[in-house]
GROMACS .gro file of C-alpha atoms in nm:
model
  377
    1UNK     CA    1  -3.176  -0.309  -0.196
    2UNK     CA    2  -2.881  -0.363  -0.429
    3UNK     CA    3  -3.015  -0.092  -0.660
    4UNK     CA    4  -3.046   0.158  -0.374
    5UNK     CA    5  -2.694   0.076  -0.260
    6UNK     CA    6  -2.551   0.122  -0.608
    7UNK     CA    7  -2.731   0.454  -0.645
    8UNK     CA    8  -2.587   0.572  -0.315
    9UNK     CA    9  -2.242   0.464  -0.426
   10UNK     CA   10  -2.269   0.657  -0.750
   11UNK     CA   11  -2.376   0.971  -0.563
   12UNK     CA   12  -2.077   1.007  -0.335
   13UNK     CA   13  -1.811   0.752  -0.422
   14UNK     CA   14  -1.737   0.791  -0.793
   15UNK     CA   15  -1.594   1.092  -0.974
   16UNK     CA   16  -1.440   0.969  -1.300
   17UNK     CA   17  -1.231   1.236  -1.479
   18UNK     CA   18  -1.437   1.408  -1.744
   19UNK     CA   19  -1.316   1.411  -2.013
   20UNK     CA   20  -1.092   1.104  -1.977
   21UNK     CA   21  -0.721   1.175  -1.988
   22UNK     CA   22  -0.656   0.923  -2.268
   23UNK     CA   23  -0.803   0.741  -2.564
   24UNK     CA   24  -0.744   0.387  -2.692
   25UNK     CA   25  -0.678   0.311  -3.057
   26UNK     CA   26  -0.582  -0.003  -3.248
   27UNK     CA   27  -0.260   0.000  -3.449
   28UNK     CA   28  -0.118  -0.304  -3.627
   29UNK     CA   29  -0.348  -0.538  -3.443
   30UNK     CA   30  -0.237  -0.399  -3.106
   31UNK     CA   31  -0.415  -0.161  -2.871
   32UNK     CA   32  -0.237   0.167  -2.802
   33UNK     CA   33  -0.309   0.438  -2.547
   34UNK     CA   34  -0.292   0.796  -2.669
   35UNK     CA   35  -0.180   1.062  -2.426
   36UNK     CA   36   0.097   0.852  -2.268
   37UNK     CA   37   0.446   0.744  -2.370
   38UNK     CA   38   0.439   0.408  -2.549
   39UNK     CA   39   0.669   0.145  -2.399
   40UNK     CA   40   0.766  -0.198  -2.529
   41UNK     CA   41   0.706  -0.364  -2.193
   42UNK     CA   42   0.347  -0.238  -2.168
   43UNK     CA   43   0.032  -0.412  -2.295
   44UNK     CA   44  -0.296  -0.224  -2.332
   45UNK     CA   45  -0.594  -0.455  -2.281
   46UNK     CA   46  -0.972  -0.457  -2.298
   47UNK     CA   47  -1.122  -0.713  -2.064
   48UNK     CA   48  -1.485  -0.823  -2.058
   49UNK     CA   49  -1.666  -0.852  -1.724
   50UNK     CA   50  -1.949  -1.080  -1.619
   51UNK     CA   51  -2.175  -0.774  -1.605
   52UNK     CA   52  -2.123  -0.703  -1.975
   53UNK     CA   53  -1.877  -0.414  -1.953
   54UNK     CA   54  -1.538  -0.375  -2.123
   55UNK     CA   55  -1.270  -0.241  -1.888
   56UNK     CA   56  -0.938  -0.101  -2.008
   57UNK     CA   57  -0.627  -0.233  -1.833
   58UNK     CA   58  -0.254  -0.172  -1.849
   59UNK     CA   59  -0.008  -0.456  -1.789
   60UNK     CA   60   0.352  -0.354  -1.724
   61UNK     CA   61   0.613  -0.629  -1.745
   62UNK     CA   62   0.935  -0.628  -1.542
   63UNK     CA   63   1.187  -0.899  -1.644
   64UNK     CA   64   1.320  -0.917  -1.286
   65UNK     CA   65   0.974  -0.964  -1.134
   66UNK     CA   66   0.874  -1.253  -0.911
   67UNK     CA   67   0.543  -1.102  -0.800
   68UNK     CA   68   0.259  -0.922  -0.976
   69UNK     CA   69   0.068  -0.626  -0.830
   70UNK     CA   70  -0.297  -0.578  -0.922
   71UNK     CA   71  -0.360  -0.208  -0.854
   72UNK     CA   72  -0.708  -0.061  -0.795
   73UNK     CA   73  -0.665   0.317  -0.813
   74UNK     CA   74  -0.838   0.588  -0.614
   75UNK     CA   75  -1.118   0.823  -0.701
   76UNK     CA   76  -1.115   1.098  -0.963
   77UNK     CA   77  -0.828   0.932  -1.152
   78UNK     CA   78  -0.794   0.715  -1.461
   79UNK     CA   79  -0.522   0.510  -1.629
   80UNK     CA   80  -0.386   0.803  -1.825
   81UNK     CA   81  -0.310   0.987  -1.501
   82UNK     CA   82  -0.181   0.677  -1.320
   83UNK     CA   83   0.030   0.545  -1.607
   84UNK     CA   84   0.362   0.705  -1.512
   85UNK     CA   85   0.322   0.615  -1.145
   86UNK     CA   86   0.247   0.254  -1.240
   87UNK     CA   87   0.564   0.245  -1.451
   88UNK     CA   88   0.773   0.383  -1.166
   89UNK     CA   89   0.628   0.137  -0.915
   90UNK     CA   90   0.694  -0.155  -1.147
   91UNK     CA   91   1.053  -0.042  -1.194
   92UNK     CA   92   1.139   0.044  -0.833
   93UNK     CA   93   0.961  -0.252  -0.674
   94UNK     CA   94   1.069  -0.498  -0.945
   95UNK     CA   95   0.718  -0.630  -0.996
   96UNK     CA   96   0.482  -0.679  -1.285
   97UNK     CA   97   0.188  -0.444  -1.245
   98UNK     CA   98  -0.165  -0.454  -1.380
   99UNK     CA   99  -0.379  -0.145  -1.335
  100UNK     CA  100  -0.730  -0.097  -1.469
  101UNK     CA  101  -1.010   0.155  -1.498
  102UNK     CA  102  -1.340   0.081  -1.329
  103UNK     CA  103  -1.654   0.066  -1.541
  104UNK     CA  104  -1.738   0.422  -1.641
  105UNK     CA  105  -1.380   0.545  -1.586
  106UNK     CA  106  -1.146   0.640  -1.868
  107UNK     CA  107  -1.238   0.436  -2.175
  108UNK     CA  108  -1.406   0.153  -1.981
  109UNK     CA  109  -1.771   0.106  -2.070
  110UNK     CA  110  -2.067   0.100  -1.833
  111UNK     CA  111  -2.137   0.300  -1.520
  112UNK     CA  112  -1.939   0.313  -1.195
  113UNK     CA  113  -2.120   0.116  -0.926
  114UNK     CA  114  -2.007  -0.093  -0.631
  115UNK     CA  115  -2.110  -0.419  -0.794
  116UNK     CA  116  -1.948  -0.325  -1.123
  117UNK     CA  117  -1.615  -0.260  -0.949
  118UNK     CA  118  -1.631  -0.610  -0.799
  119UNK     CA  119  -1.690  -0.755  -1.145
  120UNK     CA  120  -1.413  -0.536  -1.288
  121UNK     CA  121  -1.142  -0.658  -1.050
  122UNK     CA  122  -1.255  -1.019  -1.094
  123UNK     CA  123  -1.221  -0.989  -1.470
  124UNK     CA  124  -0.870  -0.839  -1.467
  125UNK     CA  125  -0.756  -1.089  -1.202
  126UNK     CA  126  -0.882  -1.371  -1.422
  127UNK     CA  127  -0.694  -1.214  -1.715
  128UNK     CA  128  -0.368  -1.234  -1.520
  129UNK     CA  129  -0.401  -1.610  -1.500
  130UNK     CA  130  -0.540  -1.678  -1.844
  131UNK     CA  131  -0.321  -1.443  -2.049
  132UNK     CA  132  -0.001  -1.419  -1.845
  133UNK     CA  133  -0.002  -1.740  -1.642
  134UNK     CA  134   0.018  -1.559  -1.309
  135UNK     CA  135  -0.060  -1.781  -1.011
  136UNK     CA  136  -0.277  -1.672  -0.719
  137UNK     CA  137   0.011  -1.713  -0.475
  138UNK     CA  138   0.221  -1.466  -0.676
  139UNK     CA  139  -0.035  -1.184  -0.670
  140UNK     CA  140  -0.038  -0.879  -0.443
  141UNK     CA  141  -0.362  -0.681  -0.442
  142UNK     CA  142  -0.314  -0.306  -0.399
  143UNK     CA  143  -0.615  -0.085  -0.322
  144UNK     CA  144  -0.601   0.293  -0.293
  145UNK     CA  145  -0.885   0.486  -0.127
  146UNK     CA  146  -1.210   0.370  -0.290
  147UNK     CA  147  -1.001   0.096  -0.456
  148UNK     CA  148  -0.970  -0.069  -0.115
  149UNK     CA  149  -1.332  -0.183  -0.164
  150UNK     CA  150  -1.289  -0.413  -0.465
  151UNK     CA  151  -0.943  -0.511  -0.337
  152UNK     CA  152  -1.069  -0.649  -0.006
  153UNK     CA  153  -1.378  -0.803  -0.163
  154UNK     CA  154  -1.157  -1.010  -0.394
  155UNK     CA  155  -0.900  -1.080  -0.123
  156UNK     CA  156  -1.160  -1.257   0.092
  157UNK     CA  157  -1.214  -1.506  -0.191
  158UNK     CA  158  -0.848  -1.589  -0.266
  159UNK     CA  159  -0.714  -1.824   0.002
  160UNK     CA  160  -0.365  -1.847  -0.153
  161UNK     CA  161  -0.323  -1.474  -0.217
  162UNK     CA  162   0.029  -1.355  -0.144
  163UNK     CA  163  -0.040  -1.017   0.017
  164UNK     CA  164  -0.255  -0.702   0.026
  165UNK     CA  165  -0.162  -0.333   0.035
  166UNK     CA  166  -0.423  -0.082   0.152
  167UNK     CA  167  -0.337   0.279   0.068
  168UNK     CA  168  -0.553   0.540   0.247
  169UNK     CA  169  -0.832   0.280   0.277
  170UNK     CA  170  -1.190   0.331   0.394
  171UNK     CA  171  -1.371   0.137   0.666
  172UNK     CA  172  -1.688   0.171   0.457
  173UNK     CA  173  -1.851   0.434   0.243
  174UNK     CA  174  -2.090   0.556   0.510
  175UNK     CA  175  -1.822   0.574   0.776
  176UNK     CA  176  -1.628   0.825   0.568
  177UNK     CA  177  -1.910   1.074   0.609
  178UNK     CA  178  -2.060   0.978   0.945
  179UNK     CA  179  -1.907   0.825   1.262
  180UNK     CA  180  -2.151   0.534   1.270
  181UNK     CA  181  -2.075   0.244   1.504
  182UNK     CA  182  -2.253  -0.030   1.311
  183UNK     CA  183  -2.287  -0.149   0.953
  184UNK     CA  184  -2.613  -0.067   0.778
  185UNK     CA  185  -2.755  -0.265   0.488
  186UNK     CA  186  -2.736   0.035   0.255
  187UNK     CA  187  -2.367   0.100   0.324
  188UNK     CA  188  -2.112   0.028   0.051
  189UNK     CA  189  -1.763  -0.120   0.052
  190UNK     CA  190  -1.799  -0.276   0.396
  191UNK     CA  191  -1.426  -0.325   0.440
  192UNK     CA  192  -1.454  -0.327   0.817
  193UNK     CA  193  -1.657  -0.649   0.796
  194UNK     CA  194  -1.444  -0.813   0.526
  195UNK     CA  195  -1.088  -0.762   0.639
  196UNK     CA  196  -1.100  -1.025   0.919
  197UNK     CA  197  -1.149  -1.284   0.642
  198UNK     CA  198  -0.829  -1.195   0.456
  199UNK     CA  199  -0.575  -1.471   0.519
  200UNK     CA  200  -0.253  -1.310   0.399
  201UNK     CA  201  -0.022  -1.032   0.522
  202UNK     CA  202  -0.171  -0.685   0.495
  203UNK     CA  203   0.027  -0.361   0.474
  204UNK     CA  204  -0.171  -0.047   0.558
  205UNK     CA  205  -0.044   0.296   0.449
  206UNK     CA  206  -0.221   0.611   0.569
  207UNK     CA  207  -0.145   0.978   0.621
  208UNK     CA  208  -0.188   1.115   0.973
  209UNK     CA  209  -0.330   1.442   0.833
  210UNK     CA  210  -0.574   1.282   0.586
  211UNK     CA  211  -0.873   1.518   0.573
  212UNK     CA  212  -1.074   1.307   0.328
  213UNK     CA  213  -1.055   0.960   0.482
  214UNK     CA  214  -0.942   0.996   0.842
  215UNK     CA  215  -0.633   0.816   0.972
  216UNK     CA  216  -0.862   0.622   1.208
  217UNK     CA  217  -0.988   0.422   0.908
  218UNK     CA  218  -0.643   0.285   0.832
  219UNK     CA  219  -0.562   0.221   1.199
  220UNK     CA  220  -0.883   0.030   1.265
  221UNK     CA  221  -0.845  -0.183   0.952
  222UNK     CA  222  -0.488  -0.267   1.051
  223UNK     CA  223  -0.603  -0.370   1.399
  224UNK     CA  224  -0.858  -0.607   1.244
  225UNK     CA  225  -0.605  -0.783   1.018
  226UNK     CA  226  -0.528  -1.148   1.081
  227UNK     CA  227  -0.171  -1.115   0.952
  228UNK     CA  228  -0.047  -0.769   1.034
  229UNK     CA  229   0.254  -0.626   0.858
  230UNK     CA  230   0.427  -0.323   1.006
  231UNK     CA  231   0.207  -0.029   0.891
  232UNK     CA  232   0.325   0.301   0.751
  233UNK     CA  233   0.167   0.605   0.912
  234UNK     CA  234   0.300   0.902   0.716
  235UNK     CA  235   0.328   1.202   0.949
  236UNK     CA  236   0.161   1.501   0.791
  237UNK     CA  237   0.053   1.297   0.489
  238UNK     CA  238  -0.284   1.382   0.335
  239UNK     CA  239  -0.511   1.172   0.116
  240UNK     CA  240  -0.348   1.222  -0.222
  241UNK     CA  241   0.019   1.299  -0.155
  242UNK     CA  242   0.169   0.993   0.015
  243UNK     CA  243   0.377   0.906  -0.292
  244UNK     CA  244   0.569   1.231  -0.237
  245UNK     CA  245   0.720   1.103   0.089
  246UNK     CA  246   1.046   0.905   0.061
  247UNK     CA  247   0.934   0.650   0.320
  248UNK     CA  248   0.644   0.550   0.092
  249UNK     CA  249   0.861   0.377  -0.168
  250UNK     CA  250   1.117   0.263   0.092
  251UNK     CA  251   0.854   0.088   0.301
  252UNK     CA  252   0.694  -0.069  -0.006
  253UNK     CA  253   1.035  -0.202  -0.114
  254UNK     CA  254   1.087  -0.354   0.229
  255UNK     CA  255   0.743  -0.512   0.218
  256UNK     CA  256   0.790  -0.659  -0.131
  257UNK     CA  257   1.132  -0.795  -0.031
  258UNK     CA  258   0.985  -0.961   0.277
  259UNK     CA  259   0.701  -1.112   0.073
  260UNK     CA  260   0.943  -1.246  -0.188
  261UNK     CA  261   1.157  -1.415   0.077
  262UNK     CA  262   0.869  -1.571   0.261
  263UNK     CA  263   0.664  -1.865   0.140
  264UNK     CA  264   0.413  -1.749   0.381
  265UNK     CA  265   0.125  -1.985   0.416
  266UNK     CA  266  -0.044  -2.081   0.739
  267UNK     CA  267   0.204  -2.231   0.981
  268UNK     CA  268   0.502  -2.101   0.787
  269UNK     CA  269   0.780  -1.877   0.910
  270UNK     CA  270   0.646  -1.526   0.983
  271UNK     CA  271   0.759  -1.229   0.781
  272UNK     CA  272   1.100  -1.104   0.896
  273UNK     CA  273   0.969  -0.749   0.945
  274UNK     CA  274   0.652  -0.847   1.128
  275UNK     CA  275   0.690  -0.782   1.504
  276UNK     CA  276   0.563  -1.043   1.750
  277UNK     CA  277   0.371  -0.769   1.928
  278UNK     CA  278   0.254  -0.527   1.658
  279UNK     CA  279   0.406  -0.182   1.683
  280UNK     CA  280   0.190   0.123   1.659
  281UNK     CA  281   0.362   0.236   1.340
  282UNK     CA  282   0.693   0.272   1.163
  283UNK     CA  283   0.717   0.622   1.306
  284UNK     CA  284   0.701   0.519   1.671
  285UNK     CA  285   0.942   0.240   1.760
  286UNK     CA  286   1.020   0.069   2.087
  287UNK     CA  287   1.365   0.092   2.237
  288UNK     CA  288   1.567  -0.224   2.188
  289UNK     CA  289   1.568  -0.438   2.506
  290UNK     CA  290   1.865  -0.668   2.436
  291UNK     CA  291   2.091  -0.373   2.523
  292UNK     CA  292   2.029  -0.434   2.896
  293UNK     CA  293   2.143  -0.794   2.880
  294UNK     CA  294   2.456  -0.698   2.687
  295UNK     CA  295   2.540  -0.427   2.939
  296UNK     CA  296   2.523  -0.692   3.213
  297UNK     CA  297   2.777  -0.897   3.021
  298UNK     CA  298   3.001  -0.593   2.982
  299UNK     CA  299   2.976  -0.519   3.357
  300UNK     CA  300   3.079  -0.874   3.432
  301UNK     CA  301   3.379  -0.841   3.206
  302UNK     CA  302   3.500  -0.530   3.394
  303UNK     CA  303   3.485  -0.722   3.723
  304UNK     CA  304   3.746  -0.969   3.600
  305UNK     CA  305   4.046  -0.793   3.757
  306UNK     CA  306   4.290  -1.068   3.663
  307UNK     CA  307   4.261  -0.984   3.292
  308UNK     CA  308   4.243  -0.604   3.276
  309UNK     CA  309   4.348  -0.570   2.910
  310UNK     CA  310   4.097  -0.828   2.796
  311UNK     CA  311   3.833  -0.648   2.999
  312UNK     CA  312   3.928  -0.319   2.834
  313UNK     CA  313   3.908  -0.479   2.493
  314UNK     CA  314   3.565  -0.606   2.574
  315UNK     CA  315   3.456  -0.260   2.678
  316UNK     CA  316   3.588  -0.125   2.350
  317UNK     CA  317   3.386  -0.388   2.167
  318UNK     CA  318   3.089  -0.291   2.378
  319UNK     CA  319   3.128   0.070   2.269
  320UNK     CA  320   3.158  -0.039   1.908
  321UNK     CA  321   2.849  -0.256   1.946
  322UNK     CA  322   2.665   0.030   2.114
  323UNK     CA  323   2.768   0.267   1.836
  324UNK     CA  324   2.640   0.022   1.578
  325UNK     CA  325   2.314  -0.004   1.766
  326UNK     CA  326   2.289   0.373   1.782
  327UNK     CA  327   2.347   0.394   1.407
  328UNK     CA  328   2.090   0.123   1.355
  329UNK     CA  329   1.844   0.304   1.579
  330UNK     CA  330   1.904   0.629   1.392
  331UNK     CA  331   1.843   0.459   1.062
  332UNK     CA  332   1.522   0.309   1.198
  333UNK     CA  333   1.403   0.640   1.339
  334UNK     CA  334   1.489   0.829   1.021
  335UNK     CA  335   1.132   0.801   0.879
  336UNK     CA  336   1.024   1.047   1.151
  337UNK     CA  337   1.237   1.313   0.979
  338UNK     CA  338   1.109   1.244   0.633
  339UNK     CA  339   0.791   1.433   0.687
  340UNK     CA  340   0.993   1.749   0.731
  341UNK     CA  341   1.087   1.834   0.375
  342UNK     CA  342   1.407   2.013   0.484
  343UNK     CA  343   1.543   1.700   0.650
  344UNK     CA  344   1.491   1.452   0.367
  345UNK     CA  345   1.820   1.272   0.291
  346UNK     CA  346   1.963   1.335  -0.053
  347UNK     CA  347   1.954   0.969  -0.156
  348UNK     CA  348   1.594   0.929  -0.051
  349UNK     CA  349   1.503   1.253  -0.227
  350UNK     CA  350   1.673   1.144  -0.548
  351UNK     CA  351   1.496   0.809  -0.548
  352UNK     CA  352   1.158   0.973  -0.513
  353UNK     CA  353   1.207   1.277  -0.737
  354UNK     CA  354   1.022   1.128  -1.030
  355UNK     CA  355   0.728   1.040  -0.805
  356UNK     CA  356   0.724   1.395  -0.672
  357UNK     CA  357   0.732   1.559  -1.013
  358UNK     CA  358   0.458   1.331  -1.139
  359UNK     CA  359   0.228   1.378  -0.843
  360UNK     CA  360   0.270   1.755  -0.842
  361UNK     CA  361   0.184   1.781  -1.210
  362UNK     CA  362  -0.124   1.557  -1.197
  363UNK     CA  363  -0.421   1.593  -0.966
  364UNK     CA  364  -0.504   1.234  -0.879
  365UNK     CA  365  -0.784   1.293  -0.636
  366UNK     CA  366  -1.090   1.504  -0.597
  367UNK     CA  367  -1.052   1.632  -0.241
  368UNK     CA  368  -1.431   1.620  -0.205
  369UNK     CA  369  -1.454   1.269  -0.348
  370UNK     CA  370  -1.646   1.136  -0.047
  371UNK     CA  371  -1.840   1.449   0.035
  372UNK     CA  372  -2.186   1.479  -0.124
  373UNK     CA  373  -2.274   1.819  -0.267
  374UNK     CA  374  -2.599   1.985  -0.353
  375UNK     CA  375  -2.522   1.957  -0.724
  376UNK     CA  376  -2.464   1.583  -0.712
  377UNK     CA  377  -2.730   1.381  -0.889
   0.00000   0.00000   0.00000
């Protein structure tokens, strides 16, 4: 059965770039990656897996980092194409970041299969602890598209894991192609069955116009999370362009900040940005209710005829408070405007420019990456 499953996975789930976008050479006893800009804070690694493959990984150090992100990239991409994005994420989020190529991708040996990807992520996670001394409770697993499979598989086995980010995730391999209502034995990456066993906060990011992995995948996974973090539904976002939207990096920054400030184990104080009743998304927010109670207080102050000036002052304060709330509400609602390119604020645009240039110049996804074709073997 496992062999049939792996064959199915190879047929529709894996499209490694051919030829790879980079090569690895040894220079002065140190591995170097050709095709990318060499940086002093970057280590190039080859990590052995329990299935006998050697996977290439990139570890980016940030001196200000408290947390480390282990990033499992999407389909039809390799480390050479992801390298600049990884560097930007490490810098903007102030995290260490380890990215890797699955078996059969880039310069990693072996063939891409579901079971190999599980062994791959285990090996690089183990490397974080053995080589860099990273603790489980300081790790955030980040899975993009097909990378959500190995990410959630590992997350179910790490009880002290700090957090998980799912970027355009899949419910399962079969569900991408067919609207099945149950899990079949031959399905792959059964994320829908695994996510209830993840015991840390989960951030889900998905585009509402994703025509490769439908938005419903992200929404259903978020609904099944034990510890829900406010999701990011990017209006108009497709499968491979979410990094172009300013709210992508802004929401990730907010998430990382919340994770850093929270010691977040069972029974601990909840994340400051996690609503008691989960909101539908960051794009659709509820109107603040405390305003009604404050208006009652203001009405009471106007009824105090004996102190008219004090009452007037209070009304002025009320207006000021209301204005502040309006400004706050506008700042909260601003993500709705981000999807309209003409309304992107200058500051947000400047902060994301490098992401935009990078993503426009590199095709990071095969738009048919989950659609079998007649030529597939």
